[in-house]
Amino acid sequence: MDVVDRFLENAPSDRLEFLRARFDAGLAWVHFPVGLGGLGAPREMQQEVERALAHTPQLDTGVQAIGLGMAAPTILAFGTEEQKKRFLRPLWTGEEIWCQLFSEPGAGSDLATLATRAVRDGDEWVVDGQKVWTSGAHHARWAILVARTDPDLPKHRGLTYFICDMHAPGVDVRPLRQITGEAEFNEVFLTGVRLSDDLRLGEVGDGWRVAQTTLMNERVAIGGAPVRRGGGMIGLVADAWRERPELRTHDLYQRLLALWVEAEVTRLSGVRLREQLAAGQPGPEGSGMKLSFAKLNQALTGFEVEFNRDLGYDDWAFRRSDSVDFLGRGPGYRYLRAKGNSIEGGTSEILRNIIAERVLGLPSEPRVDKDVPWKDLPR
């Protein structure tokens, strides 16, 4: 590609300087506008760019996933020009890590019932509340935050979306220990946190609509990432099968074939989804991809442990996770960590509702609280 060739001719050797230069050359997200890491080119061109730059310094997607997959497209869609110029470049290069302050102890699957309050005080907002299951908050410089700004309105209509400074006074990050012994997730307490109004993303009271953009992109990021045929988790399982013929049985063989077919169907569905994305914003179809990914990943990791006849995991020591490297860890870690796949990014139960209502057009479940002011809802 000419544009890549021209960039490589004078590209810096230092990793960070290389990534900054790549962003400035429009090779970060080619479908983004010129000046914001893109070329205004078709989205499908990104795969050609990635192949051409495969030998060059890469992003740390384990740490940067929330910024890249959720914050960036939301900022692009709803941010001011100043916000786009301020946040997108260091987000992409990894100089500033992002996390997501959405779920709460009493508002997970029904996110719109969240209770974290943001009260306006002149040109600032004062935020108080608690968030939970916050991946990477201990690394984060910024967070995408949804808070309630009008408790007199029904639950979906009194929300506003903010960019939260994770270094601001009053932000308290505490680890949540997982089944693996690690603490990849956190709970975050917000006590009198002051955010200037220029950190608001979208209009006051429009937070639910902005959040939908984040959530749709999140599900695509989790379930719709490009995978080569025979790659990813199915590739690891197939490799183990080839390397350990003494452990094979007829029953395991039949199950592996079925899993291979399901993995290939999921992969091709992802290809179709990305083609749809090239024509516009992600829709509810991303929920189907995320649902399939969770089910398949749990089945494959369970098969891998059963085939090896050993969990192969005995390090339960508490520690902070520097990154999430699912494929680079052992079978036992993968099996345990995959249990969270059907919860994170939208529970499988909620995703089935979304698919039923917004993809298949089935009648929605009765919702008696839809027009009730949030302050009058039982809690």
Coordinates of C-alpha atoms in Angstrom, one line a residue:
M1 CA 0.0 0.0 0.0
D2 CA 1.4 3.4 -1.0
V3 CA 0.3 5.2 2.1
V4 CA 1.9 2.6 4.3
D5 CA 5.1 2.5 2.3
R6 CA 5.4 6.3 2.5
F7 CA 4.9 6.2 6.2
L8 CA 7.5 3.4 6.8
E9 CA 10.2 5.3 4.9
N10 CA 10.6 7.8 7.7
A11 CA 8.9 6.0 10.6
P12 CA 10.7 6.4 14.0
S13 CA 12.3 3.4 15.7
D14 CA 11.1 4.2 19.2
R15 CA 7.9 2.3 20.0
L16 CA 5.9 5.3 21.4
E17 CA 7.1 7.7 18.7
F18 CA 6.2 5.1 16.1
L19 CA 2.7 4.8 17.4
R20 CA 2.3 8.6 17.6
A21 CA 3.5 8.9 14.0
R22 CA 1.2 6.1 12.8
F23 CA -1.7 8.0 14.4
D24 CA -0.7 11.2 12.8
A25 CA -0.4 9.5 9.4
G26 CA -4.0 8.4 9.6
L27 CA -3.1 4.7 10.0
A28 CA -4.7 4.2 13.5
W29 CA -8.3 3.8 12.4
V30 CA -8.4 4.5 8.7
H31 CA -12.2 5.0 8.7
F32 CA -11.9 7.9 11.2
P33 CA -11.6 11.5 9.9
V34 CA -8.3 13.0 8.7
G35 CA -6.5 14.5 11.7
L36 CA -8.1 12.1 14.2
G37 CA -6.1 9.0 13.4
G38 CA -7.8 8.2 10.1
L39 CA -7.9 8.8 6.4
G40 CA -11.7 8.9 6.0
A41 CA -11.2 5.6 4.1
P42 CA -13.5 2.5 4.0
R43 CA -13.3 0.5 7.2
E44 CA -12.3 -2.7 5.4
M45 CA -9.0 -1.0 4.4
Q46 CA -7.9 -1.4 8.1
Q47 CA -7.2 -5.1 7.6
E48 CA -4.8 -4.3 4.8
V49 CA -3.0 -1.7 7.0
E50 CA -2.7 -4.2 9.8
R51 CA -1.2 -6.8 7.6
A52 CA 1.3 -4.4 6.1
L53 CA 2.3 -3.2 9.6
A54 CA 2.3 -6.6 11.3
H55 CA 6.1 -6.5 11.8
T56 CA 6.0 -3.1 13.5
P57 CA 5.4 -2.0 17.1
Q58 CA 1.9 -3.0 18.2
L59 CA -0.8 -1.8 20.7
D60 CA -1.3 -3.5 24.0
T61 CA -4.9 -4.5 23.4
G62 CA -5.1 -6.4 26.7
V63 CA -4.8 -3.1 28.6
Q64 CA -6.2 -0.7 25.9
A65 CA -9.3 -2.7 25.0
I66 CA -11.9 -0.5 26.6
G67 CA -10.4 2.7 25.2
L68 CA -10.0 1.3 21.7
G69 CA -13.3 -0.6 21.5
M70 CA -15.7 1.5 23.5
A71 CA -14.4 5.0 24.4
A72 CA -13.0 5.9 21.1
P73 CA -16.1 5.3 18.9
T74 CA -18.3 7.0 21.5
I75 CA -16.0 10.1 21.6
L76 CA -16.0 10.1 17.8
A77 CA -19.8 10.0 17.6
F78 CA -20.7 12.4 20.4
G79 CA -17.5 14.3 21.4
T80 CA -16.8 18.0 20.6
E81 CA -13.9 18.7 18.3
E82 CA -11.9 19.7 21.3
Q83 CA -12.6 16.4 23.0
K84 CA -11.7 14.4 20.0
K85 CA -8.4 16.2 19.6
R86 CA -7.6 16.0 23.3
F87 CA -8.4 12.3 23.9
L88 CA -8.2 10.2 20.8
R89 CA -4.4 10.3 20.1
P90 CA -3.1 9.3 23.6
L91 CA -6.0 6.8 23.9
W92 CA -4.8 5.0 20.7
T93 CA -1.1 5.1 21.5
G94 CA -1.7 3.8 25.0
E95 CA -0.3 6.8 26.8
E96 CA -3.7 7.1 28.6
I97 CA -5.6 4.0 29.6
W98 CA -9.4 4.0 29.9
C99 CA -11.9 2.1 31.9
Q100 CA -15.7 1.9 32.0
L101 CA -17.8 3.1 34.9
F102 CA -21.3 1.7 34.1
S103 CA -22.4 -1.2 36.2
E104 CA -23.3 -0.8 39.9
P105 CA -24.2 -3.2 42.7
G106 CA -27.9 -2.5 42.1
A107 CA -27.7 -1.8 38.3
G108 CA -26.0 -4.5 36.2
S109 CA -28.3 -6.1 33.7
D110 CA -30.8 -3.3 34.2
L111 CA -28.2 -0.5 33.8
A112 CA -30.8 2.3 33.5
T113 CA -31.6 1.9 37.2
L114 CA -28.1 3.2 38.2
A115 CA -28.0 5.4 41.2
T116 CA -24.7 7.3 40.9
R117 CA -25.6 11.0 41.0
A118 CA -24.1 13.9 39.2
V119 CA -25.3 17.3 40.6
R120 CA -24.4 20.5 38.7
D121 CA -22.5 23.2 40.6
G122 CA -21.8 26.1 38.3
D123 CA -19.4 24.9 35.5
E124 CA -18.8 21.6 37.3
W125 CA -20.6 18.4 38.2
V126 CA -20.2 16.7 41.6
V127 CA -20.4 12.9 41.3
D128 CA -21.2 10.5 44.2
G129 CA -21.8 6.8 43.9
Q130 CA -20.3 3.3 43.4
K131 CA -19.4 1.4 40.3
V132 CA -18.4 -2.3 40.1
W133 CA -16.8 -4.9 37.8
T134 CA -14.5 -2.1 36.4
S135 CA -11.8 -3.8 34.3
G136 CA -8.4 -2.1 34.5
A137 CA -9.5 0.8 36.8
H138 CA -6.2 0.5 38.6
H139 CA -4.3 1.4 35.3
A140 CA -6.8 3.9 34.0
R141 CA -6.2 7.7 33.5
W142 CA -9.8 8.3 32.3
A143 CA -13.1 6.5 32.4
I144 CA -16.4 6.7 30.5
L145 CA -19.1 7.3 33.1
V146 CA -22.9 7.3 33.1
A147 CA -24.5 9.1 36.1
R148 CA -28.0 10.2 37.0
T149 CA -28.6 13.9 36.7
D150 CA -32.4 14.1 37.0
P151 CA -34.0 11.6 39.4
D152 CA -37.5 13.1 38.7
L153 CA -37.5 11.6 35.2
P154 CA -38.0 8.0 34.2
K155 CA -34.9 5.8 34.5
H156 CA -33.7 6.0 30.9
R157 CA -34.3 9.8 30.5
G158 CA -32.5 11.2 33.5
L159 CA -28.9 10.1 32.7
T160 CA -25.9 12.0 31.4
Y161 CA -22.6 10.7 30.1
F162 CA -19.2 12.0 31.3
I163 CA -15.5 11.5 30.9
C164 CA -14.2 10.9 34.4
D165 CA -10.8 11.8 35.6
M166 CA -9.6 8.8 37.5
H167 CA -6.9 10.8 39.2
A168 CA -9.4 13.3 40.6
P169 CA -9.8 13.7 44.4
G170 CA -12.6 11.4 45.7
V171 CA -11.9 8.5 43.2
D172 CA -11.2 5.3 45.2
V173 CA -10.3 2.1 43.3
R174 CA -10.5 -1.2 45.2
P175 CA -9.6 -4.7 43.8
L176 CA -12.1 -7.5 43.3
R177 CA -10.6 -10.9 43.5
Q178 CA -11.6 -13.4 40.8
I179 CA -11.8 -17.1 40.6
T180 CA -8.3 -17.2 39.2
G181 CA -6.9 -15.4 42.2
E182 CA -6.2 -12.3 40.2
A183 CA -7.8 -8.9 40.5
E184 CA -8.5 -7.8 36.9
F185 CA -11.7 -6.1 38.0
N186 CA -12.4 -3.4 40.6
E187 CA -15.1 -1.5 42.5
V188 CA -14.8 2.2 42.2
F189 CA -16.2 4.6 44.9
L190 CA -16.8 8.2 43.8
T191 CA -17.1 10.7 46.7
G192 CA -17.6 14.3 45.8
V193 CA -15.7 13.9 42.5
R194 CA -15.7 17.2 40.6
L195 CA -15.8 17.1 36.8
S196 CA -15.8 20.2 34.7
D197 CA -18.7 20.5 32.2
D198 CA -16.3 20.2 29.3
L199 CA -15.9 16.5 30.3
R200 CA -19.6 15.9 29.5
L201 CA -20.1 13.8 26.4
G202 CA -23.4 14.6 24.6
E203 CA -26.3 16.6 25.9
V204 CA -27.5 16.7 29.5
G205 CA -30.2 13.9 29.9
D206 CA -29.0 12.1 26.7
G207 CA -26.7 9.7 28.5
W208 CA -28.7 6.6 27.6
R209 CA -28.5 7.2 23.9
V210 CA -24.7 7.8 24.2
A211 CA -24.3 4.7 26.3
Q212 CA -26.0 2.6 23.7
T213 CA -23.3 3.5 21.2
T214 CA -20.7 2.4 23.8
L215 CA -22.5 -0.9 24.6
M216 CA -23.0 -1.9 20.9
N217 CA -19.4 -1.2 20.2
E218 CA -18.4 -3.2 23.3
R219 CA -20.2 -6.3 22.1
V220 CA -18.7 -6.1 18.7
A221 CA -15.2 -5.6 20.3
I222 CA -15.7 -8.7 22.4
G223 CA -17.4 -11.0 20.0
G224 CA -16.5 -9.7 16.5
A225 CA -12.7 -9.4 16.5
P226 CA -11.1 -10.8 13.3
V227 CA -9.9 -14.4 13.6
R228 CA -8.2 -16.4 10.9
R229 CA -9.7 -19.8 10.0
G230 CA -8.5 -22.3 12.6
G231 CA -7.2 -19.5 14.8
G232 CA -8.0 -18.3 18.2
M233 CA -9.3 -20.8 20.9
I234 CA -10.3 -23.5 18.4
G235 CA -6.7 -23.4 17.1
L236 CA -5.3 -24.1 20.6
V237 CA -7.7 -27.0 21.1
A238 CA -6.9 -28.5 17.7
D239 CA -3.2 -28.2 18.4
A240 CA -3.6 -30.1 21.7
W241 CA -5.6 -32.8 19.8
R242 CA -2.8 -33.3 17.3
E243 CA -0.1 -33.4 19.9
R244 CA -1.7 -35.9 22.3
P245 CA -3.1 -38.8 20.2
E246 CA -3.1 -41.1 23.2
L247 CA -5.8 -39.0 24.9
R248 CA -8.3 -39.1 22.0
T249 CA -11.6 -40.9 22.2
H250 CA -14.4 -41.3 19.7
D251 CA -16.8 -39.2 21.8
L252 CA -14.2 -36.4 22.1
Y253 CA -13.6 -36.6 18.4
Q254 CA -17.3 -36.0 17.6
R255 CA -17.5 -33.1 20.0
L256 CA -14.4 -31.5 18.6
L257 CA -15.8 -31.7 15.1
A258 CA -19.0 -30.0 16.3
L259 CA -17.0 -27.3 18.0
W260 CA -14.9 -26.7 14.9
V261 CA -18.1 -26.2 12.8
E262 CA -19.5 -23.8 15.4
A263 CA -16.2 -21.9 15.5
E264 CA -16.2 -21.5 11.8
V265 CA -19.8 -20.4 11.7
T266 CA -19.0 -17.8 14.4
R267 CA -15.9 -16.6 12.5
L268 CA -17.8 -16.2 9.2
S269 CA -20.7 -14.4 11.0
G270 CA -18.0 -12.0 12.4
V271 CA -16.8 -11.4 8.8
R272 CA -20.4 -10.5 7.8
L273 CA -20.8 -8.3 10.8
R274 CA -17.7 -6.3 10.0
E275 CA -18.9 -5.9 6.4
Q276 CA -22.1 -4.4 7.9
L277 CA -20.1 -2.1 10.1
A278 CA -18.3 -0.8 7.0
A279 CA -21.7 0.6 6.0
G280 CA -22.5 2.3 9.3
Q281 CA -22.7 2.1 13.1
P282 CA -23.0 -1.2 14.9
G283 CA -26.5 -2.4 15.7
P284 CA -28.1 -5.1 17.8
E285 CA -26.5 -7.8 15.6
G286 CA -23.3 -7.3 17.7
S287 CA -25.2 -8.8 20.6
G288 CA -25.6 -12.1 18.7
M289 CA -21.8 -12.2 18.1
K290 CA -21.0 -11.6 21.7
L291 CA -23.6 -14.3 22.8
S292 CA -22.0 -16.8 20.4
F293 CA -18.5 -15.9 21.5
A294 CA -19.3 -16.5 25.1
K295 CA -21.0 -19.8 24.6
L296 CA -18.3 -21.1 22.2
N297 CA -15.4 -19.9 24.4
Q298 CA -16.8 -21.7 27.5
A299 CA -17.4 -24.9 25.5
L300 CA -13.9 -24.8 24.0
T301 CA -12.1 -24.2 27.3
G302 CA -14.1 -26.9 29.0
F303 CA -13.3 -29.3 26.2
E304 CA -9.6 -28.4 26.5
V305 CA -9.4 -29.1 30.2
E306 CA -11.4 -32.4 29.8
F307 CA -9.1 -33.5 27.0
N308 CA -6.0 -32.8 29.0
R309 CA -7.6 -34.4 32.1
D310 CA -5.9 -31.8 34.2
L311 CA -6.9 -28.3 35.2
G312 CA -3.3 -27.3 35.1
Y313 CA -3.7 -24.3 37.3
D314 CA -2.5 -24.1 40.9
D315 CA -1.5 -20.5 41.4
W316 CA -4.3 -18.9 43.4
A317 CA -2.2 -16.1 44.9
F318 CA -3.8 -12.7 44.9
R319 CA -2.2 -10.3 42.5
R320 CA -3.1 -7.4 40.2
S321 CA -3.4 -8.2 36.5
D322 CA -1.1 -6.1 34.3
S323 CA -2.9 -7.3 31.2
V324 CA -5.5 -9.8 29.9
D325 CA -3.7 -12.5 27.8
F326 CA -6.4 -15.1 27.3
L327 CA -4.6 -17.2 24.6
G328 CA -1.2 -16.8 26.1
R329 CA -2.0 -18.5 29.4
G330 CA -2.6 -22.1 30.2
P331 CA -5.8 -24.3 29.8
G332 CA -6.7 -23.9 33.5
Y333 CA -6.6 -20.2 33.4
R334 CA -8.6 -20.1 30.2
Y335 CA -11.3 -22.4 31.6
L336 CA -11.7 -20.3 34.8
R337 CA -11.5 -16.9 33.1
A338 CA -14.0 -17.9 30.4
K339 CA -16.7 -18.2 33.1
G340 CA -16.9 -14.4 33.0
N341 CA -17.5 -14.3 29.2
S342 CA -21.3 -14.8 29.7
I343 CA -21.5 -11.9 32.2
E344 CA -19.1 -9.2 31.0
G345 CA -20.2 -6.9 28.2
G346 CA -23.8 -7.8 28.7
T347 CA -25.1 -11.0 30.3
S348 CA -26.2 -13.8 27.9
E349 CA -29.7 -13.5 29.3
I350 CA -30.0 -9.8 28.4
L351 CA -28.4 -10.3 25.0
R352 CA -31.1 -13.0 24.2
N353 CA -33.7 -10.4 25.0
I354 CA -32.0 -7.8 22.7
I355 CA -31.8 -10.3 19.9
A356 CA -35.4 -11.4 20.3
E357 CA -36.8 -7.9 20.3
R358 CA -34.5 -5.9 18.0
V359 CA -33.3 -8.5 15.5
L360 CA -36.2 -11.0 15.4
G361 CA -38.9 -8.5 16.0
L362 CA -40.6 -10.5 18.8
P363 CA -42.8 -8.7 21.3
S364 CA -40.9 -7.0 24.2
E365 CA -41.2 -8.1 27.8
P366 CA -43.7 -6.0 29.8
R367 CA -41.9 -3.1 31.5
V368 CA -44.1 -1.5 34.1
D369 CA -41.4 0.9 35.3
K370 CA -40.7 2.5 31.9
D371 CA -42.6 5.8 32.6
V372 CA -42.2 5.9 36.3
P373 CA -39.8 8.6 37.8
W374 CA -36.6 7.0 38.9
K375 CA -37.0 8.4 42.4
D376 CA -40.3 6.5 42.8
L377 CA -38.9 3.1 41.8
P378 CA -38.6 0.5 44.6
R379 CA -35.0 -0.2 45.5

